Amino acid sequence: MQSNFSFLKTNWSNLAEIAELAEENLYQDPNTTIVKLRMFTEQIVDYIYAYDDLEEPEENSFFNKLKLLEREELIQGEIEDIFHTLRIEGNKGVHESLDSTETAKTMLSLSHKLANWFMQLYGDWNYEAGEFKLPEKNDEQKTDLTALEKKYDSLIEELQQEIDDLKKSQNSQEIESRKEK
């Protein structure tokens, strides 16, 4: 089955890969899915900060970054709710070892909505969102979690470098155009 996040590969291949790996762990290790989707969400926020040339808040927490996006009217309504739900449930995955397959399924669906919004606003305004489909359960699939963790760490490093490069290349005309949309 093709990943729900493959459409991100054109513009953000590392972001797509993190989400795809989160999908792969849904049934085998839902905690990994939950934690990685929170990381995916944080990376989207970092991209928004880079694209819109925003200064990070003095107290640089994920919550404060979201609050700044709200004040700047870059996120609102359903998208704002999705960001906060993914943040809160992701925190439970990290700090309380939340390991619920149902929560992971919901987070995948919400992450898909978020990814479509992100693609339409920062990638291709004319992008038509595809339908979300839960990954199929494959009992034969057993992933080497240590190798997977190393791959995640490498992806995060690559994403951070890409975001740093983006911050250096944004212009105010593009930023104003996105705010208008």
PDB file of C-alpha atoms in Angstrom:
ATOM      1  CA  MET A   1       0.000   0.000   0.000  1.00  0.00           C
ATOM      2  CA  GLN A   2       1.256   3.475  -0.858  1.00  0.00           C
ATOM      3  CA  SER A   3       1.833   5.827   2.042  1.00  0.00           C
ATOM      4  CA  ASN A   4      -0.714   8.521   2.834  1.00  0.00           C
ATOM      5  CA  PHE A   5       2.197  10.951   2.937  1.00  0.00           C
ATOM      6  CA  SER A   6       3.962  10.164  -0.345  1.00  0.00           C
ATOM      7  CA  PHE A   7       2.678  13.433  -1.856  1.00  0.00           C
ATOM      8  CA  LEU A   8       5.108  15.297   0.406  1.00  0.00           C
ATOM      9  CA  LYS A   9       8.134  13.670  -1.248  1.00  0.00           C
ATOM     10  CA  THR A  10       8.315  16.221  -4.057  1.00  0.00           C
ATOM     11  CA  ASN A  11       8.976  19.179  -1.765  1.00  0.00           C
ATOM     12  CA  TRP A  12       9.869  17.646   1.603  1.00  0.00           C
ATOM     13  CA  SER A  13      11.194  14.107   1.170  1.00  0.00           C
ATOM     14  CA  ASN A  14      12.537  13.855   4.731  1.00  0.00           C
ATOM     15  CA  LEU A  15       9.227  15.013   6.170  1.00  0.00           C
ATOM     16  CA  ALA A  16       7.438  12.391   4.067  1.00  0.00           C
ATOM     17  CA  GLU A  17       9.834   9.719   5.243  1.00  0.00           C
ATOM     18  CA  ILE A  18       9.244  10.453   8.944  1.00  0.00           C
ATOM     19  CA  ALA A  19       5.476  10.167   8.438  1.00  0.00           C
ATOM     20  CA  GLU A  20       5.838   7.003   6.362  1.00  0.00           C
ATOM     21  CA  LEU A  21       7.974   5.373   9.037  1.00  0.00           C
ATOM     22  CA  ALA A  22       5.371   6.374  11.627  1.00  0.00           C
ATOM     23  CA  GLU A  23       2.756   4.582   9.491  1.00  0.00           C
ATOM     24  CA  GLU A  24       4.895   1.455   9.316  1.00  0.00           C
ATOM     25  CA  ASN A  25       4.969   1.175  13.116  1.00  0.00           C
ATOM     26  CA  LEU A  26       1.237   1.627  13.683  1.00  0.00           C
ATOM     27  CA  TYR A  27       0.439  -1.961  14.674  1.00  0.00           C
ATOM     28  CA  GLN A  28       3.858  -3.135  15.827  1.00  0.00           C
ATOM     29  CA  ASP A  29       4.717  -0.178  18.074  1.00  0.00           C
ATOM     30  CA  PRO A  30       1.986   2.497  18.310  1.00  0.00           C
ATOM     31  CA  ASN A  31       4.071   4.493  20.805  1.00  0.00           C
ATOM     32  CA  THR A  32       6.712   4.999  18.116  1.00  0.00           C
ATOM     33  CA  THR A  33       3.979   6.158  15.738  1.00  0.00           C
ATOM     34  CA  ILE A  34       2.657   8.635  18.318  1.00  0.00           C
ATOM     35  CA  VAL A  35       6.093  10.033  19.170  1.00  0.00           C
ATOM     36  CA  LYS A  36       7.207  10.278  15.543  1.00  0.00           C
ATOM     37  CA  LEU A  37       4.010  12.039  14.499  1.00  0.00           C
ATOM     38  CA  ARG A  38       4.650  14.642  17.169  1.00  0.00           C
ATOM     39  CA  MET A  39       8.126  15.074  15.695  1.00  0.00           C
ATOM     40  CA  PHE A  40       6.537  15.320  12.228  1.00  0.00           C
ATOM     41  CA  THR A  41       4.229  18.064  13.528  1.00  0.00           C
ATOM     42  CA  GLU A  42       7.112  19.944  15.137  1.00  0.00           C
ATOM     43  CA  GLN A  43       9.023  19.797  11.864  1.00  0.00           C
ATOM     44  CA  ILE A  44       6.058  21.296  10.006  1.00  0.00           C
ATOM     45  CA  VAL A  45       6.055  24.148  12.541  1.00  0.00           C
ATOM     46  CA  ASP A  46       9.784  24.636  11.989  1.00  0.00           C
ATOM     47  CA  TYR A  47       9.171  24.820   8.234  1.00  0.00           C
ATOM     48  CA  ILE A  48       6.435  27.418   8.774  1.00  0.00           C
ATOM     49  CA  TYR A  49       8.817  29.494  10.899  1.00  0.00           C
ATOM     50  CA  ALA A  50      11.443  29.252   8.151  1.00  0.00           C
ATOM     51  CA  TYR A  51       9.039  30.001   5.278  1.00  0.00           C
ATOM     52  CA  ASP A  52       7.438  32.938   7.074  1.00  0.00           C
ATOM     53  CA  ASP A  53      10.722  34.239   8.500  1.00  0.00           C
ATOM     54  CA  LEU A  54       9.497  34.203  12.102  1.00  0.00           C
ATOM     55  CA  GLU A  55      11.663  34.719  15.166  1.00  0.00           C
ATOM     56  CA  GLU A  56      11.375  31.803  17.549  1.00  0.00           C
ATOM     57  CA  PRO A  57       9.866  32.686  20.930  1.00  0.00           C
ATOM     58  CA  GLU A  58      12.222  33.473  23.778  1.00  0.00           C
ATOM     59  CA  GLU A  59      10.989  30.400  25.647  1.00  0.00           C
ATOM     60  CA  ASN A  60      11.317  28.104  22.657  1.00  0.00           C
ATOM     61  CA  SER A  61       8.773  25.380  23.461  1.00  0.00           C
ATOM     62  CA  PHE A  62       6.492  23.750  20.930  1.00  0.00           C
ATOM     63  CA  PHE A  63       3.474  25.224  22.744  1.00  0.00           C
ATOM     64  CA  ASN A  64       4.918  28.750  22.555  1.00  0.00           C
ATOM     65  CA  LYS A  65       5.739  28.312  18.875  1.00  0.00           C
ATOM     66  CA  LEU A  66       2.106  27.365  18.209  1.00  0.00           C
ATOM     67  CA  LYS A  67       0.852  30.333  20.228  1.00  0.00           C
ATOM     68  CA  LEU A  68       2.983  32.670  18.118  1.00  0.00           C
ATOM     69  CA  LEU A  69       1.574  31.140  14.927  1.00  0.00           C
ATOM     70  CA  GLU A  70      -1.912  31.770  16.321  1.00  0.00           C
ATOM     71  CA  ARG A  71      -1.114  35.413  17.158  1.00  0.00           C
ATOM     72  CA  GLU A  72       0.300  35.906  13.661  1.00  0.00           C
ATOM     73  CA  GLU A  73      -2.939  34.344  12.312  1.00  0.00           C
ATOM     74  CA  LEU A  74      -0.961  31.715  10.431  1.00  0.00           C
ATOM     75  CA  ILE A  75      -2.978  28.915  12.041  1.00  0.00           C
ATOM     76  CA  GLN A  76      -6.571  29.024  13.212  1.00  0.00           C
ATOM     77  CA  GLY A  77      -9.743  26.962  13.522  1.00  0.00           C
ATOM     78  CA  GLU A  78      -9.483  23.272  12.725  1.00  0.00           C
ATOM     79  CA  ILE A  79      -5.780  23.445  11.830  1.00  0.00           C
ATOM     80  CA  GLU A  80      -4.994  25.080  15.175  1.00  0.00           C
ATOM     81  CA  ASP A  81      -6.941  22.303  16.943  1.00  0.00           C
ATOM     82  CA  ILE A  82      -5.087  19.618  14.973  1.00  0.00           C
ATOM     83  CA  PHE A  83      -1.707  21.085  15.908  1.00  0.00           C
ATOM     84  CA  HIS A  84      -2.612  21.125  19.598  1.00  0.00           C
ATOM     85  CA  THR A  85      -4.115  17.620  19.571  1.00  0.00           C
ATOM     86  CA  LEU A  86      -0.973  16.209  17.947  1.00  0.00           C
ATOM     87  CA  ARG A  87       1.179  18.102  20.462  1.00  0.00           C
ATOM     88  CA  ILE A  88      -0.796  16.907  23.490  1.00  0.00           C
ATOM     89  CA  GLU A  89      -1.093  13.274  22.417  1.00  0.00           C
ATOM     90  CA  GLY A  90       2.541  13.280  21.309  1.00  0.00           C
ATOM     91  CA  ASN A  91       3.553  14.529  24.755  1.00  0.00           C
ATOM     92  CA  LYS A  92       1.651  11.621  26.287  1.00  0.00           C
ATOM     93  CA  GLY A  93       3.577   9.285  24.011  1.00  0.00           C
ATOM     94  CA  VAL A  94       6.899  10.753  25.116  1.00  0.00           C
ATOM     95  CA  HIS A  95       6.274  11.350  28.819  1.00  0.00           C
ATOM     96  CA  GLU A  96       3.646   8.751  29.687  1.00  0.00           C
ATOM     97  CA  SER A  97       4.580   6.041  27.159  1.00  0.00           C
ATOM     98  CA  LEU A  98       1.125   6.191  25.581  1.00  0.00           C
ATOM     99  CA  ASP A  99       0.909   3.032  23.479  1.00  0.00           C
ATOM    100  CA  SER A 100      -2.638   3.085  22.092  1.00  0.00           C
ATOM    101  CA  THR A 101      -3.208   1.838  18.564  1.00  0.00           C
ATOM    102  CA  GLU A 102      -6.479   3.789  18.415  1.00  0.00           C
ATOM    103  CA  THR A 103      -4.732   7.029  19.410  1.00  0.00           C
ATOM    104  CA  ALA A 104      -2.002   6.339  16.846  1.00  0.00           C
ATOM    105  CA  LYS A 105      -4.650   5.790  14.140  1.00  0.00           C
ATOM    106  CA  THR A 106      -6.336   9.086  15.014  1.00  0.00           C
ATOM    107  CA  MET A 107      -3.003  10.879  15.015  1.00  0.00           C
ATOM    108  CA  LEU A 108      -2.165   9.462  11.584  1.00  0.00           C
ATOM    109  CA  SER A 109      -5.459  10.745  10.224  1.00  0.00           C
ATOM    110  CA  LEU A 110      -4.937  14.195  11.784  1.00  0.00           C
ATOM    111  CA  SER A 111      -1.348  14.302  10.541  1.00  0.00           C
ATOM    112  CA  HIS A 112      -2.623  13.554   7.052  1.00  0.00           C
ATOM    113  CA  LYS A 113      -5.042  16.515   7.249  1.00  0.00           C
ATOM    114  CA  LEU A 114      -2.229  18.698   8.514  1.00  0.00           C
ATOM    115  CA  ALA A 115       0.112  17.528   5.746  1.00  0.00           C
ATOM    116  CA  ASN A 116      -2.521  18.306   3.097  1.00  0.00           C
ATOM    117  CA  TRP A 117      -3.036  21.802   4.525  1.00  0.00           C
ATOM    118  CA  PHE A 118       0.733  22.332   4.603  1.00  0.00           C
ATOM    119  CA  MET A 119       1.097  21.124   1.006  1.00  0.00           C
ATOM    120  CA  GLN A 120      -1.675  23.409  -0.217  1.00  0.00           C
ATOM    121  CA  LEU A 121      -0.316  26.473   1.557  1.00  0.00           C
ATOM    122  CA  TYR A 122       3.445  26.020   1.252  1.00  0.00           C
ATOM    123  CA  GLY A 123       3.810  23.631  -1.677  1.00  0.00           C
ATOM    124  CA  ASP A 124       1.116  23.747  -4.340  1.00  0.00           C
ATOM    125  CA  TRP A 125      -1.984  25.892  -3.864  1.00  0.00           C
ATOM    126  CA  ASN A 126      -3.831  23.741  -6.448  1.00  0.00           C
ATOM    127  CA  TYR A 127      -2.995  20.434  -4.759  1.00  0.00           C
ATOM    128  CA  GLU A 128      -6.064  18.190  -4.399  1.00  0.00           C
ATOM    129  CA  ALA A 129      -5.973  16.306  -1.107  1.00  0.00           C
ATOM    130  CA  GLY A 130      -6.217  12.531  -1.328  1.00  0.00           C
ATOM    131  CA  GLU A 131      -8.324  10.369   0.927  1.00  0.00           C
ATOM    132  CA  PHE A 132      -6.695   9.012   4.090  1.00  0.00           C
ATOM    133  CA  LYS A 133      -6.503   5.218   4.319  1.00  0.00           C
ATOM    134  CA  LEU A 134      -5.366   3.351   7.391  1.00  0.00           C
ATOM    135  CA  PRO A 135      -2.280   1.237   6.741  1.00  0.00           C
ATOM    136  CA  GLU A 136      -2.965  -2.449   6.441  1.00  0.00           C
ATOM    137  CA  LYS A 137      -1.868  -4.691   9.258  1.00  0.00           C
ATOM    138  CA  ASN A 138       0.976  -6.948   8.176  1.00  0.00           C
ATOM    139  CA  ASP A 139       1.842  -9.532  10.842  1.00  0.00           C
ATOM    140  CA  GLU A 140       4.910 -10.641   8.885  1.00  0.00           C
ATOM    141  CA  GLN A 141       6.440  -7.181   8.987  1.00  0.00           C
ATOM    142  CA  LYS A 142       8.881  -6.858  11.858  1.00  0.00           C
ATOM    143  CA  THR A 143      11.042  -3.760  11.824  1.00  0.00           C
ATOM    144  CA  ASP A 144      14.474  -3.527  13.411  1.00  0.00           C
ATOM    145  CA  LEU A 145      13.686  -0.744  15.896  1.00  0.00           C
ATOM    146  CA  THR A 146      17.341   0.146  16.529  1.00  0.00           C
ATOM    147  CA  ALA A 147      17.987   0.660  12.817  1.00  0.00           C
ATOM    148  CA  LEU A 148      14.740   2.594  12.560  1.00  0.00           C
ATOM    149  CA  GLU A 149      15.753   4.908  15.414  1.00  0.00           C
ATOM    150  CA  LYS A 150      19.081   5.642  13.720  1.00  0.00           C
ATOM    151  CA  LYS A 151      17.226   6.434  10.511  1.00  0.00           C
ATOM    152  CA  TYR A 152      14.880   8.815  12.369  1.00  0.00           C
ATOM    153  CA  ASP A 153      17.816  10.605  13.988  1.00  0.00           C
ATOM    154  CA  SER A 154      19.476  11.026  10.608  1.00  0.00           C
ATOM    155  CA  LEU A 155      16.255  12.341   9.085  1.00  0.00           C
ATOM    156  CA  ILE A 156      15.826  14.900  11.856  1.00  0.00           C
ATOM    157  CA  GLU A 157      19.374  16.170  11.298  1.00  0.00           C
ATOM    158  CA  GLU A 158      18.733  16.503   7.551  1.00  0.00           C
ATOM    159  CA  LEU A 159      15.430  18.276   8.159  1.00  0.00           C
ATOM    160  CA  GLN A 160      17.034  20.749  10.538  1.00  0.00           C
ATOM    161  CA  GLN A 161      19.693  21.584   7.950  1.00  0.00           C
ATOM    162  CA  GLU A 162      17.021  22.080   5.283  1.00  0.00           C
ATOM    163  CA  ILE A 163      15.023  24.356   7.609  1.00  0.00           C
ATOM    164  CA  ASP A 164      18.133  26.385   8.435  1.00  0.00           C
ATOM    165  CA  ASP A 165      18.777  26.843   4.703  1.00  0.00           C
ATOM    166  CA  LEU A 166      15.156  27.901   4.146  1.00  0.00           C
ATOM    167  CA  LYS A 167      15.372  30.549   6.845  1.00  0.00           C
ATOM    168  CA  LYS A 168      18.161  32.184   4.875  1.00  0.00           C
ATOM    169  CA  SER A 169      16.201  32.299   1.607  1.00  0.00           C
ATOM    170  CA  GLN A 170      12.701  33.628   2.384  1.00  0.00           C
ATOM    171  CA  ASN A 171      11.386  36.967   1.163  1.00  0.00           C
ATOM    172  CA  SER A 172       8.604  39.138   2.561  1.00  0.00           C
ATOM    173  CA  GLN A 173       6.493  39.115  -0.628  1.00  0.00           C
ATOM    174  CA  GLU A 174       6.056  35.314  -0.463  1.00  0.00           C
ATOM    175  CA  ILE A 175       5.237  35.534   3.237  1.00  0.00           C
ATOM    176  CA  GLU A 176       2.506  38.164   2.709  1.00  0.00           C
ATOM    177  CA  SER A 177       1.032  36.132  -0.154  1.00  0.00           C
ATOM    178  CA  ARG A 178       0.744  33.034   2.064  1.00  0.00           C
ATOM    179  CA  LYS A 179      -0.882  35.031   4.857  1.00  0.00           C
ATOM    180  CA  GLU A 180      -3.444  36.305   2.364  1.00  0.00           C
ATOM    181  CA  LYS A 181      -4.248  32.763   1.168  1.00  0.00           C
TER     182      LYS A 181
END
